[in-house]
Short mmCIF file of C-alpha atoms in Angstrom, two decimals:
data_model
loop_
_atom_site.label_atom_id
_atom_site.label_comp_id
_atom_site.label_asym_id
_atom_site.label_seq_id
_atom_site.Cartn_x
_atom_site.Cartn_y
_atom_site.Cartn_z
CA UNK A 24 21.88 108.81 8.36
CA UNK A 25 24.57 107.85 10.52
CA UNK A 26 27.81 106.56 9.29
CA UNK A 27 29.68 104.69 11.84
CA UNK A 28 30.81 101.00 12.14
CA UNK A 29 27.85 100.14 14.37
CA UNK A 30 24.95 102.01 12.81
CA UNK A 31 25.26 100.43 9.79
CA UNK A 32 27.11 97.36 10.21
CA UNK A 33 29.15 98.05 7.27
CA UNK A 34 32.41 95.30 8.21
CA UNK A 35 35.01 96.81 5.60
CA UNK A 36 34.31 100.05 5.38
CA UNK A 37 31.31 100.54 2.59
CA UNK A 38 29.81 102.34 5.77
CA UNK A 39 32.03 105.03 3.87
CA UNK A 40 30.88 104.51 -0.07
CA UNK A 41 27.69 106.54 1.53
CA UNK A 42 27.12 110.13 2.19
CA UNK A 43 24.19 111.46 5.03
CA UNK A 44 21.12 111.61 2.04
CA UNK A 45 22.17 107.26 1.47
CA UNK A 46 21.94 107.90 -1.95
CA UNK A 47 25.63 108.77 -3.91
CA UNK A 48 28.26 107.39 -4.20
CA UNK A 49 31.24 108.55 -2.96
CA UNK A 50 34.49 109.80 -4.29
CA UNK A 51 37.49 107.06 -3.87
CA UNK A 52 40.01 106.56 -2.17
CA UNK A 53 38.63 106.95 1.23
CA UNK A 54 40.63 107.38 4.11
CA UNK A 55 39.60 103.53 5.20
CA UNK A 56 40.85 101.72 2.22
CA UNK A 57 44.19 103.81 2.96
CA UNK A 58 44.26 101.75 5.95
CA UNK A 59 42.74 98.67 4.21
CA UNK A 60 45.60 98.99 1.29
CA UNK A 61 47.76 98.77 4.62
CA UNK A 62 46.43 96.11 6.52
CA UNK A 63 47.32 94.03 4.11
CA UNK A 64 50.70 95.55 2.11
CA UNK A 65 52.23 95.43 5.85
CA UNK A 66 52.76 92.72 5.47
CA UNK A 67 53.09 91.29 2.73
CA UNK A 68 56.23 94.14 2.30
CA UNK A 69 58.06 92.58 4.76
CA UNK A 70 57.41 89.22 4.17
CA UNK A 71 59.11 90.37 0.95
CA UNK A 72 62.15 91.95 2.76
CA UNK A 73 62.88 89.33 4.74
CA UNK A 74 64.74 86.20 4.07
CA UNK A 75 63.80 82.86 3.30
CA UNK A 76 64.85 80.26 6.40
CA UNK A 77 66.69 77.52 4.61
CA UNK A 78 66.96 75.21 8.03
CA UNK A 79 62.50 73.08 7.60
CA UNK A 80 62.64 74.65 4.39
CA UNK A 81 64.75 72.51 2.61
CA UNK A 82 64.04 69.40 2.90
CA UNK A 83 60.06 69.85 1.90
CA UNK A 84 61.63 71.16 -1.23
CA UNK A 85 63.44 68.05 -1.48
CA UNK A 86 60.16 65.73 -0.27
CA UNK A 87 57.68 67.65 -2.42
CA UNK A 88 60.19 66.64 -5.44
CA UNK A 89 60.37 63.31 -4.53
CA UNK A 90 56.30 62.59 -4.26
CA UNK A 91 55.74 65.38 -7.47
CA UNK A 92 58.86 62.42 -8.81
CA UNK A 93 57.98 59.15 -7.65
CA UNK A 94 53.76 59.61 -7.28
CA UNK A 95 53.24 58.81 -4.24
CA UNK A 96 53.73 59.84 -0.47
CA UNK A 97 56.74 58.21 1.95
CA UNK A 98 56.43 56.08 3.99
CA UNK A 99 59.68 55.13 4.81
CA UNK A 100 62.87 58.03 5.95
CA UNK A 101 64.78 57.24 2.98
CA UNK A 102 67.09 60.92 3.35
CA UNK A 103 68.96 59.79 6.33
CA UNK A 104 70.78 57.32 8.09
CA UNK A 105 70.56 57.88 12.08
CA UNK A 106 66.72 57.06 11.34
CA UNK A 107 67.47 53.83 9.87
CA UNK A 108 64.18 53.23 7.57
CA UNK A 109 62.31 53.98 10.26
CA UNK A 110 58.40 53.87 9.55
CA UNK A 111 57.28 58.20 8.63
CA UNK A 112 54.10 59.75 8.12
CA UNK A 113 54.92 62.45 6.18
CA UNK A 114 51.16 64.58 7.32
CA UNK A 115 52.67 67.70 5.66
CA UNK A 116 52.58 66.06 2.18
CA UNK A 117 50.81 68.50 0.26
CA UNK A 118 52.91 72.07 1.00
CA UNK A 119 55.50 70.17 -0.15
CA UNK A 120 54.07 69.50 -3.34
CA UNK A 121 53.37 72.93 -3.28
CA UNK A 122 56.16 74.27 -2.27
CA UNK A 123 58.30 72.33 -4.45
CA UNK A 124 56.32 72.75 -7.78
CA UNK A 125 56.39 77.02 -7.13
CA UNK A 126 60.02 76.42 -6.17
CA UNK A 127 60.77 74.66 -9.77
CA UNK A 128 58.98 77.22 -11.38
CA UNK A 129 60.67 80.29 -10.20
CA UNK A 130 63.76 79.29 -7.54
CA UNK A 131 64.10 80.77 -4.38
CA UNK A 132 61.75 84.34 -5.81
CA UNK A 133 59.12 83.03 -5.82
CA UNK A 134 58.63 81.48 -2.58
CA UNK A 135 60.18 84.90 -1.20
CA UNK A 136 56.90 86.09 -3.48
CA UNK A 137 54.61 82.74 -1.94
CA UNK A 138 55.22 83.81 1.54
CA UNK A 139 53.53 87.27 0.54
CA UNK A 140 50.89 85.96 -0.58
CA UNK A 141 49.97 84.16 2.27
CA UNK A 142 50.93 87.77 4.27
CA UNK A 143 48.88 89.13 2.81
CA UNK A 144 45.75 86.91 2.88
CA UNK A 145 46.97 86.10 7.05
CA UNK A 146 46.57 90.09 7.40
CA UNK A 147 43.99 90.47 5.93
CA UNK A 148 41.63 87.67 6.90
CA UNK A 149 42.56 89.35 10.87
CA UNK A 150 42.13 92.83 9.37
CA UNK A 151 38.14 91.71 7.62
CA UNK A 152 37.89 89.80 10.97
CA UNK A 153 38.76 93.09 13.22
CA UNK A 154 36.36 95.20 11.16
CA UNK A 155 33.49 92.72 11.67
CA UNK A 156 34.21 92.79 15.61
CA UNK A 157 33.04 96.25 14.80
CA UNK A 158 36.42 98.03 14.98
CA UNK A 159 37.42 101.32 13.45
CA UNK A 160 39.45 100.99 10.20
CA UNK A 161 41.74 103.75 11.93
CA UNK A 162 42.32 100.81 15.12
CA UNK A 163 41.76 97.81 12.85
CA UNK A 164 44.78 98.76 10.46
CA UNK A 165 46.91 98.58 14.01
CA UNK A 166 45.87 95.96 14.86
CA UNK A 167 46.87 93.65 12.12
CA UNK A 168 49.85 95.45 11.17
CA UNK A 169 51.38 94.88 15.03
CA UNK A 170 50.00 90.85 14.91
CA UNK A 171 51.99 90.39 12.51
CA UNK A 172 55.13 91.75 13.69
CA UNK A 173 54.32 89.80 16.85
CA UNK A 174 54.21 86.83 14.38
CA UNK A 175 56.85 87.16 12.18
CA UNK A 176 59.49 85.06 14.30
CA UNK A 177 56.94 81.75 13.92
CA UNK A 178 55.59 82.64 10.37
CA UNK A 179 58.51 81.60 8.24
CA UNK A 180 57.64 79.78 4.62
CA UNK A 181 57.13 76.18 5.86
CA UNK A 182 53.54 74.51 6.07
CA UNK A 183 52.72 75.89 9.46
CA UNK A 184 52.16 79.81 7.17
CA UNK A 185 49.79 77.93 5.43
CA UNK A 186 47.86 76.36 8.31
CA UNK A 187 47.90 80.64 9.75
CA UNK A 188 46.00 81.63 5.91
CA UNK A 189 43.85 79.14 6.55
CA UNK A 190 43.47 79.74 11.04
CA UNK A 191 42.98 82.93 9.69
CA UNK A 192 40.31 82.15 7.61
CA UNK A 193 38.25 79.78 9.95
CA UNK A 194 38.20 82.96 12.42
CA UNK A 195 36.65 84.99 9.59
CA UNK A 196 34.08 83.24 9.50
CA UNK A 197 33.11 82.41 12.99
CA UNK A 198 33.18 87.13 13.56
CA UNK A 199 31.79 87.64 10.05
CA UNK A 200 29.19 84.14 11.43
CA UNK A 201 26.00 85.55 12.81
CA UNK A 202 25.49 88.20 9.59
CA UNK A 203 26.23 85.54 7.08
CA UNK A 204 24.85 81.76 8.91
CA UNK A 205 26.18 79.53 5.40
CA UNK A 206 29.99 80.86 6.46
CA UNK A 207 30.75 77.94 8.53
CA UNK A 208 30.37 75.42 6.03
CA UNK A 209 33.23 76.94 4.17
CA UNK A 210 35.32 75.17 7.34
CA UNK A 211 34.99 71.56 6.21
CA UNK A 212 36.89 72.69 3.19
CA UNK A 213 39.02 74.93 4.18
CA UNK A 214 39.39 71.78 6.94
CA UNK A 215 40.18 69.07 4.53
CA UNK A 216 42.78 71.14 2.49
CA UNK A 217 44.63 71.82 5.72
CA UNK A 218 44.37 68.38 6.35
CA UNK A 219 47.08 67.67 3.87
CA UNK A 220 49.46 71.31 4.52
CA UNK A 221 49.69 71.04 8.40
CA UNK A 222 49.26 68.68 11.59
CA UNK A 223 47.51 72.73 13.16
CA UNK A 224 44.41 71.45 11.59
CA UNK A 225 42.74 70.57 14.75
CA UNK A 226 42.69 73.82 15.44
CA UNK A 227 39.81 73.57 12.63
CA UNK A 228 37.59 71.83 15.42
CA UNK A 229 38.68 74.25 17.82
CA UNK A 230 37.04 76.55 15.84
CA UNK A 231 33.66 74.18 15.38
CA UNK A 232 33.40 73.84 19.42
CA UNK A 233 33.70 77.42 20.13
CA UNK A 234 30.61 77.95 17.69
CA UNK A 235 28.94 75.38 19.24
CA UNK A 236 28.98 76.54 22.39
CA UNK A 237 27.96 80.14 21.39
CA UNK A 238 24.67 78.81 20.21
CA UNK A 239 23.97 76.86 22.49
CA UNK A 240 24.71 79.68 24.93
CA UNK A 241 22.64 82.17 23.60
CA UNK A 242 20.18 79.96 22.59
CA UNK A 243 20.55 80.37 18.77
CA UNK A 244 18.49 79.12 15.71
CA UNK A 245 21.69 78.48 14.36
CA UNK A 246 22.83 75.19 16.65
CA UNK A 247 21.31 72.31 13.99
CA UNK A 248 23.35 73.58 11.20
CA UNK A 249 26.40 74.45 13.65
CA UNK A 250 26.07 70.28 14.31
CA UNK A 251 26.20 69.38 11.23
CA UNK A 252 29.25 71.83 10.59
CA UNK A 253 31.09 70.05 13.06
CA UNK A 254 30.16 66.62 12.08
CA UNK A 255 31.38 67.30 7.68
CA UNK A 256 35.36 68.94 9.62
CA UNK A 257 35.47 65.77 11.90
CA UNK A 258 34.82 64.14 8.59
CA UNK A 259 37.16 66.77 6.98
CA UNK A 260 40.56 65.49 9.42
CA UNK A 261 39.79 62.15 7.95
CA UNK A 262 40.84 63.24 4.13
CA UNK A 263 44.19 62.73 3.92
CA UNK A 264 46.20 59.72 3.12
CA UNK A 265 46.16 58.61 6.65
CA UNK A 266 43.34 59.05 7.64
CA UNK A 267 43.10 58.67 11.34
CA UNK A 268 47.23 58.05 12.02
CA UNK A 269 47.23 61.52 11.57
CA UNK A 270 45.57 62.51 14.29
CA UNK A 271 47.94 60.14 16.71
CA UNK A 272 50.67 62.54 15.15
CA UNK A 273 49.52 64.92 16.32
CA UNK A 274 49.56 63.74 19.37
CA UNK A 275 52.32 61.81 19.14
CA UNK A 276 53.96 65.69 18.79
CA UNK A 277 52.86 67.54 21.17
CA UNK A 278 53.41 65.66 24.17
CA UNK A 279 56.94 63.61 22.32
CA UNK A 280 59.27 64.90 25.33
CA UNK A 281 62.18 64.70 22.89
CA UNK A 282 61.53 67.64 20.86
CA UNK A 283 60.26 70.02 23.39
CA UNK A 284 63.78 69.73 24.38
CA UNK A 285 65.91 69.51 21.45
CA UNK A 286 63.14 72.60 19.48
CA UNK A 287 63.05 75.53 20.89
CA UNK A 288 59.69 76.97 19.44
CA UNK A 289 57.82 74.03 21.19
CA UNK A 290 59.10 75.51 24.96
CA UNK A 291 56.91 77.71 26.95
CA UNK A 292 57.66 80.89 25.55
CA UNK A 293 60.44 83.91 27.98
CA UNK A 294 61.19 87.09 27.39
CA UNK A 295 64.88 85.13 26.09
CA UNK A 296 64.02 84.98 22.72
CA UNK A 297 62.45 87.95 20.67
CA UNK A 298 59.17 85.72 19.86
CA UNK A 299 58.78 85.82 23.67
CA UNK A 300 59.51 89.20 24.11
CA UNK A 301 57.09 90.47 21.28
CA UNK A 302 54.54 87.88 23.02
CA UNK A 303 54.82 89.07 26.49
CA UNK A 304 54.57 92.27 25.38
CA UNK A 305 51.65 92.33 23.87
CA UNK A 306 50.74 90.08 27.20
CA UNK A 307 51.09 92.85 28.71
CA UNK A 308 49.32 95.69 26.23
CA UNK A 309 46.25 92.82 26.09
CA UNK A 310 46.51 93.55 30.35
CA UNK A 311 46.36 97.17 30.49
CA UNK A 312 43.07 97.41 27.60
CA UNK A 313 41.58 95.05 29.39
CA UNK A 314 42.15 96.84 32.41
CA UNK A 315 40.63 100.41 30.74
CA UNK A 316 37.51 98.59 29.71
CA UNK A 317 34.23 100.16 31.07
CA UNK A 318 32.84 97.16 31.11
CA UNK A 319 34.21 93.05 31.38
CA UNK A 320 34.46 90.34 29.38
CA UNK A 321 30.75 87.98 28.46
CA UNK A 322 32.29 84.58 29.29
CA UNK A 323 32.13 83.11 25.88
CA UNK A 324 35.44 85.57 24.97
CA UNK A 325 36.66 85.86 28.45
CA UNK A 326 36.88 80.97 27.09
CA UNK A 327 38.20 82.27 23.77
CA UNK A 328 40.75 84.50 25.29
CA UNK A 329 42.11 82.04 27.74
CA UNK A 330 41.66 78.71 25.97
CA UNK A 331 44.33 80.46 23.16
CA UNK A 332 46.56 82.41 26.19
CA UNK A 333 47.58 78.49 27.02
CA UNK A 334 47.73 76.76 24.38
CA UNK A 335 50.41 80.43 23.21
CA UNK A 336 52.11 79.81 27.19
CA UNK A 337 52.84 75.80 26.30
CA UNK A 338 54.84 76.30 23.03
CA UNK A 339 55.99 79.49 21.12
CA UNK A 340 55.20 77.91 18.19
CA UNK A 341 51.13 78.61 19.36
CA UNK A 342 52.32 81.79 19.50
CA UNK A 343 50.69 82.41 16.53
CA UNK A 344 47.52 80.91 16.73
CA UNK A 345 46.72 83.54 20.00
CA UNK A 346 47.22 86.03 17.70
CA UNK A 347 45.45 85.36 14.42
CA UNK A 348 42.63 84.80 17.08
CA UNK A 349 42.81 87.02 19.64
CA UNK A 350 43.59 90.39 18.06
CA UNK A 351 40.34 91.13 16.70
CA UNK A 352 38.71 90.61 20.47
CA UNK A 353 41.82 93.73 20.66
CA UNK A 354 40.53 96.30 18.54
CA UNK A 355 36.36 94.78 19.67
CA UNK A 356 37.78 96.35 23.00
CA UNK A 357 39.53 99.55 21.31
CA UNK A 358 37.69 102.58 21.38
CA UNK A 359 38.31 104.26 17.50
CA UNK A 360 36.51 107.18 15.60
CA UNK A 361 34.92 106.79 12.59
CA UNK A 362 36.14 108.47 9.65
CA UNK A 363 34.19 111.56 7.59
CA UNK A 364 31.34 110.77 5.77
CA UNK A 365 32.65 113.23 3.07
CA UNK A 366 35.90 112.81 1.80
CA UNK A 367 36.97 115.95 0.91
CA UNK A 368 38.38 116.67 -2.55
CA UNK A 369 42.19 117.36 -1.85
CA UNK A 370 41.89 114.31 0.78
CA UNK A 371 41.70 112.17 -2.48
CA UNK A 372 44.50 113.43 -3.99
CA UNK A 373 46.53 112.46 -0.63
CA UNK A 374 44.89 109.46 0.32
CA UNK A 375 45.61 108.17 -3.87
CA UNK A 376 48.76 109.47 -3.46
CA UNK A 377 50.05 107.30 -0.55
CA UNK A 378 48.05 104.11 -2.40
CA UNK A 379 50.27 104.81 -4.90
CA UNK A 380 53.42 105.24 -2.89
CA UNK A 381 52.70 101.68 -1.19
CA UNK A 382 51.86 100.32 -4.86
CA UNK A 383 55.41 101.10 -5.35
CA UNK A 384 56.75 99.82 -2.17
CA UNK A 385 55.49 96.16 -3.25
CA UNK A 386 56.34 95.81 -6.89
CA UNK A 387 60.38 97.80 -4.86
CA UNK A 388 59.44 94.80 -2.67
CA UNK A 389 59.66 92.25 -5.66
CA UNK A 390 63.08 89.72 -5.64
CA UNK A 391 62.95 90.33 -9.03
CA UNK A 392 63.44 94.59 -9.40
CA UNK A 393 66.33 96.37 -8.08
CA UNK A 394 69.49 95.36 -6.83
CA UNK A 395 70.05 91.52 -6.28
CA UNK A 396 70.50 90.63 -2.59
CA UNK A 397 70.49 87.74 0.05
CA UNK A 398 66.51 85.53 -0.68
CA UNK A 399 67.56 82.66 1.80
CA UNK A 400 69.87 82.18 4.66
CA UNK A 401 70.63 79.62 7.01
CA UNK A 402 72.01 77.07 5.04
CA UNK A 403 76.38 76.02 4.45
CA UNK A 404 78.66 77.51 2.35
CA UNK A 405 78.00 76.46 -1.31
CA UNK A 406 81.15 75.97 -2.07
CA UNK A 407 81.75 73.59 1.08
CA UNK A 408 78.73 71.49 -0.57
CA UNK A 409 79.92 71.56 -3.69
CA UNK A 410 83.52 70.47 -2.28
CA UNK A 411 81.27 67.48 -0.84
CA UNK A 412 79.35 67.11 -3.97
CA UNK A 413 83.14 66.30 -6.12
CA UNK A 414 84.49 63.81 -3.32
CA UNK A 415 81.63 61.93 -1.80
CA UNK A 416 80.43 59.10 -3.88
CA UNK A 417 76.88 58.67 -3.83
CA UNK A 418 75.14 56.85 -1.04
CA UNK A 419 77.99 58.41 0.99
CA UNK A 420 77.05 59.06 4.89
CA UNK A 421 77.86 62.19 6.43
CA UNK A 422 77.85 63.97 9.67
CA UNK A 423 76.11 67.09 9.64
CA UNK A 424 75.61 69.84 11.99
CA UNK A 425 71.71 69.89 12.24
CA UNK A 426 70.87 73.32 11.34
CA UNK A 427 72.55 72.84 8.20
CA UNK A 428 71.64 69.01 7.50
CA UNK A 429 68.10 70.01 5.69
CA UNK A 430 69.66 72.76 3.33
CA UNK A 431 72.44 69.26 2.48
CA UNK A 432 69.12 66.39 1.62
CA UNK A 433 67.74 68.53 -1.36
CA UNK A 434 71.18 70.49 -2.30
CA UNK A 435 73.15 67.05 -1.69
CA UNK A 436 70.50 63.90 -2.44
CA UNK A 437 72.74 61.43 -3.57
CA UNK A 438 74.66 61.66 -0.11
CA UNK A 439 72.08 60.79 3.56
CA UNK A 440 72.99 62.85 6.46
CA UNK A 441 73.32 61.48 9.91
CA UNK A 442 70.35 63.34 11.33
CA UNK A 443 67.69 66.44 10.82
CA UNK A 444 65.28 68.83 11.32
CA UNK A 445 62.73 66.35 11.83
CA UNK A 446 63.22 65.55 15.27
CA UNK A 447 59.81 63.07 15.75
CA UNK A 448 62.02 61.29 13.85
CA UNK A 449 64.69 60.13 15.25
CA UNK A 450 64.91 57.42 18.59
CA UNK A 451 66.91 59.57 21.03
CA UNK A 452 69.25 57.13 21.57
CA UNK A 453 70.58 58.63 18.22
CA UNK A 454 69.92 62.21 19.15
CA UNK A 455 72.66 61.36 22.93
CA UNK A 456 74.68 60.00 19.74
CA UNK A 457 74.68 62.96 17.54
CA UNK A 458 75.11 64.96 20.74
CA UNK A 459 78.59 63.00 21.79
CA UNK A 460 79.98 63.51 18.59
CA UNK A 461 79.80 66.85 18.37
CA UNK A 462 80.80 67.38 21.74
CA UNK A 463 84.07 65.61 20.54
CA UNK A 464 84.70 64.67 23.40
CA UNK A 465 86.75 61.19 23.91
CA UNK A 466 83.94 58.89 22.51
CA UNK A 467 83.19 61.10 19.38
CA UNK A 468 84.83 58.75 17.22
CA UNK A 469 83.41 55.31 18.83
CA UNK A 470 79.96 57.98 17.58
CA UNK A 471 81.30 58.61 13.98
CA UNK A 472 83.44 54.62 13.53
CA UNK A 473 80.26 52.56 14.37
CA UNK A 474 77.84 54.79 12.02
CA UNK A 475 80.16 53.71 9.11
CA UNK A 476 80.57 57.73 8.94
CA UNK A 477 81.99 58.71 5.27
CA UNK A 478 82.20 62.87 5.46
CA UNK A 479 81.73 65.08 8.50
CA UNK A 480 80.36 68.40 7.40
CA UNK A 481 81.05 71.75 10.67
CA UNK A 482 80.89 74.89 11.22
CA UNK A 483 83.49 76.80 11.48
CA UNK A 484 83.24 77.91 14.83
CA UNK A 485 80.72 75.59 16.08
CA UNK A 486 81.43 72.33 17.36
CA UNK A 487 84.16 71.28 19.81
CA UNK A 488 84.33 68.41 16.96
CA UNK A 489 86.35 69.87 14.71
CA UNK A 490 90.09 70.48 16.80
CA UNK A 491 89.49 66.82 17.94
CA UNK A 492 88.85 65.78 14.05
CA UNK A 493 91.67 67.89 12.91
CA UNK A 494 93.81 65.70 15.52
CA UNK A 495 92.92 62.53 14.58
CA UNK A 496 94.91 60.87 11.06
CA UNK A 497 92.16 58.53 10.61
CA UNK A 498 90.12 61.95 9.14
CA UNK A 499 91.10 64.30 6.53
CA UNK A 500 90.81 67.92 6.00
CA UNK A 501 89.43 68.23 2.49
CA UNK A 502 87.87 71.75 1.97
CA UNK A 503 88.27 74.71 5.02
CA UNK A 504 86.53 78.09 3.86
CA UNK A 505 85.64 81.19 6.54
CA UNK A 506 82.11 79.11 7.47
CA UNK A 507 82.43 76.28 6.82
CA UNK A 508 84.72 73.12 7.01
CA UNK A 509 84.27 69.61 5.59
CA UNK A 510 86.62 66.57 6.73
CA UNK A 511 87.40 62.68 4.96
CA UNK A 512 87.29 59.63 6.27
CA UNK A 513 90.90 58.24 5.49
CA UNK A 514 90.58 54.62 4.56
CA UNK A 515 93.82 54.06 4.23
CA UNK A 516 94.10 53.95 8.07
CA UNK A 517 90.44 53.14 9.17
CA UNK A 518 89.39 50.46 10.78
CA UNK A 519 85.77 51.63 11.01
CA UNK A 520 82.99 48.51 9.97
CA UNK A 521 81.13 48.80 6.71
CA UNK A 522 77.57 49.54 7.02
CA UNK A 523 75.41 46.69 5.94
#
């Protein structure tokens, strides 16, 4: 009996369990077991060893705590004075509650583990999708690991990573639906969860739309089921406290010129950034694979490839979706050999040793094991934040270096910052004022005075405003270290108006 993936139809390496007579079970572990394990463990290891950027994570933790404490989703912003109580659609509330709950259980180490679990889930889904498209175990493993490395710049722990887990699951459903048509019914349930976690839930609708197109073009008898799934998926997008407003929220984000100008990951990918360079390299490699291939892609596969490529080329953050969607197709185009039907005893011993090493490495990478190492990055120095807490009254207005603002909201909830990482909730005029003040030009004091700013928190080498405040008699240097400074307004000489 043949044992190749092409003849057995087993997607996850089960063909290696059978010998030629089709009756005896192979002794484990096989080489395919090693490839499968590596495809899951490698992304998890990379995620466990990387630091947690706080520029977005911290404010999600703060909001998640507020939601859990108040049993309500905030409808207006109360953490900044730059937004001044503007209406806010907090579509990602579910992710914020989850992140906050995990943090309360085990702090940032628990969040590191959560990211590792998410990375493993994404890796497993990509690997399974590759195998379902008849790639060998070795090819599927290699493609999965490469895919995760390319996607890493966009897999910080935030709601988008949870969206990546769910999108990878949808792609897997699409890959296995010919053998398991019932699997399509998982997508509406995935969507109902997704719509409360991240704005990328619209990709679930795109996946089902492609499935409908496949059914029509290939005249499959499942077209009625797929239409029913599509209707249920669209209905599931409304299972949010914000109803149809979630669609308006996603549309406004995607078209907001302020976001595209201010946020690097919303700009088209270029080789000037690590993520962009990795993506461009992947595009070149994909072109090479297509050029060496014996036959052209079907127009359905080409439509899938071109659609997600155009999406990725429109913004760097969309490279993540391109990776998850396209890599299984890439794996199907790479020739690979199946593992031998028999696994000699010596090979089993070696396979077991490799699996043991991977298991030990996974345990050693946990944040509670071994010497303590930095877990988070991107926040202001702890003594600087402590100094602000000691010297500023509750409700103080603090002009904070924007990449630090999210952490200040989390660590010092009694103060209010000017702007934070939620670019979309601030008018363009506010961002212009932020830039004016940060530049430290002759109009900086007008911005600080008009907003009634009580304190300014800046990195030592990150703003021209530092020098201007150091020479301004209306401001006192209250704290300084190698990384940051805190200036407090001298009330004895201040003439700024008190904000209403």
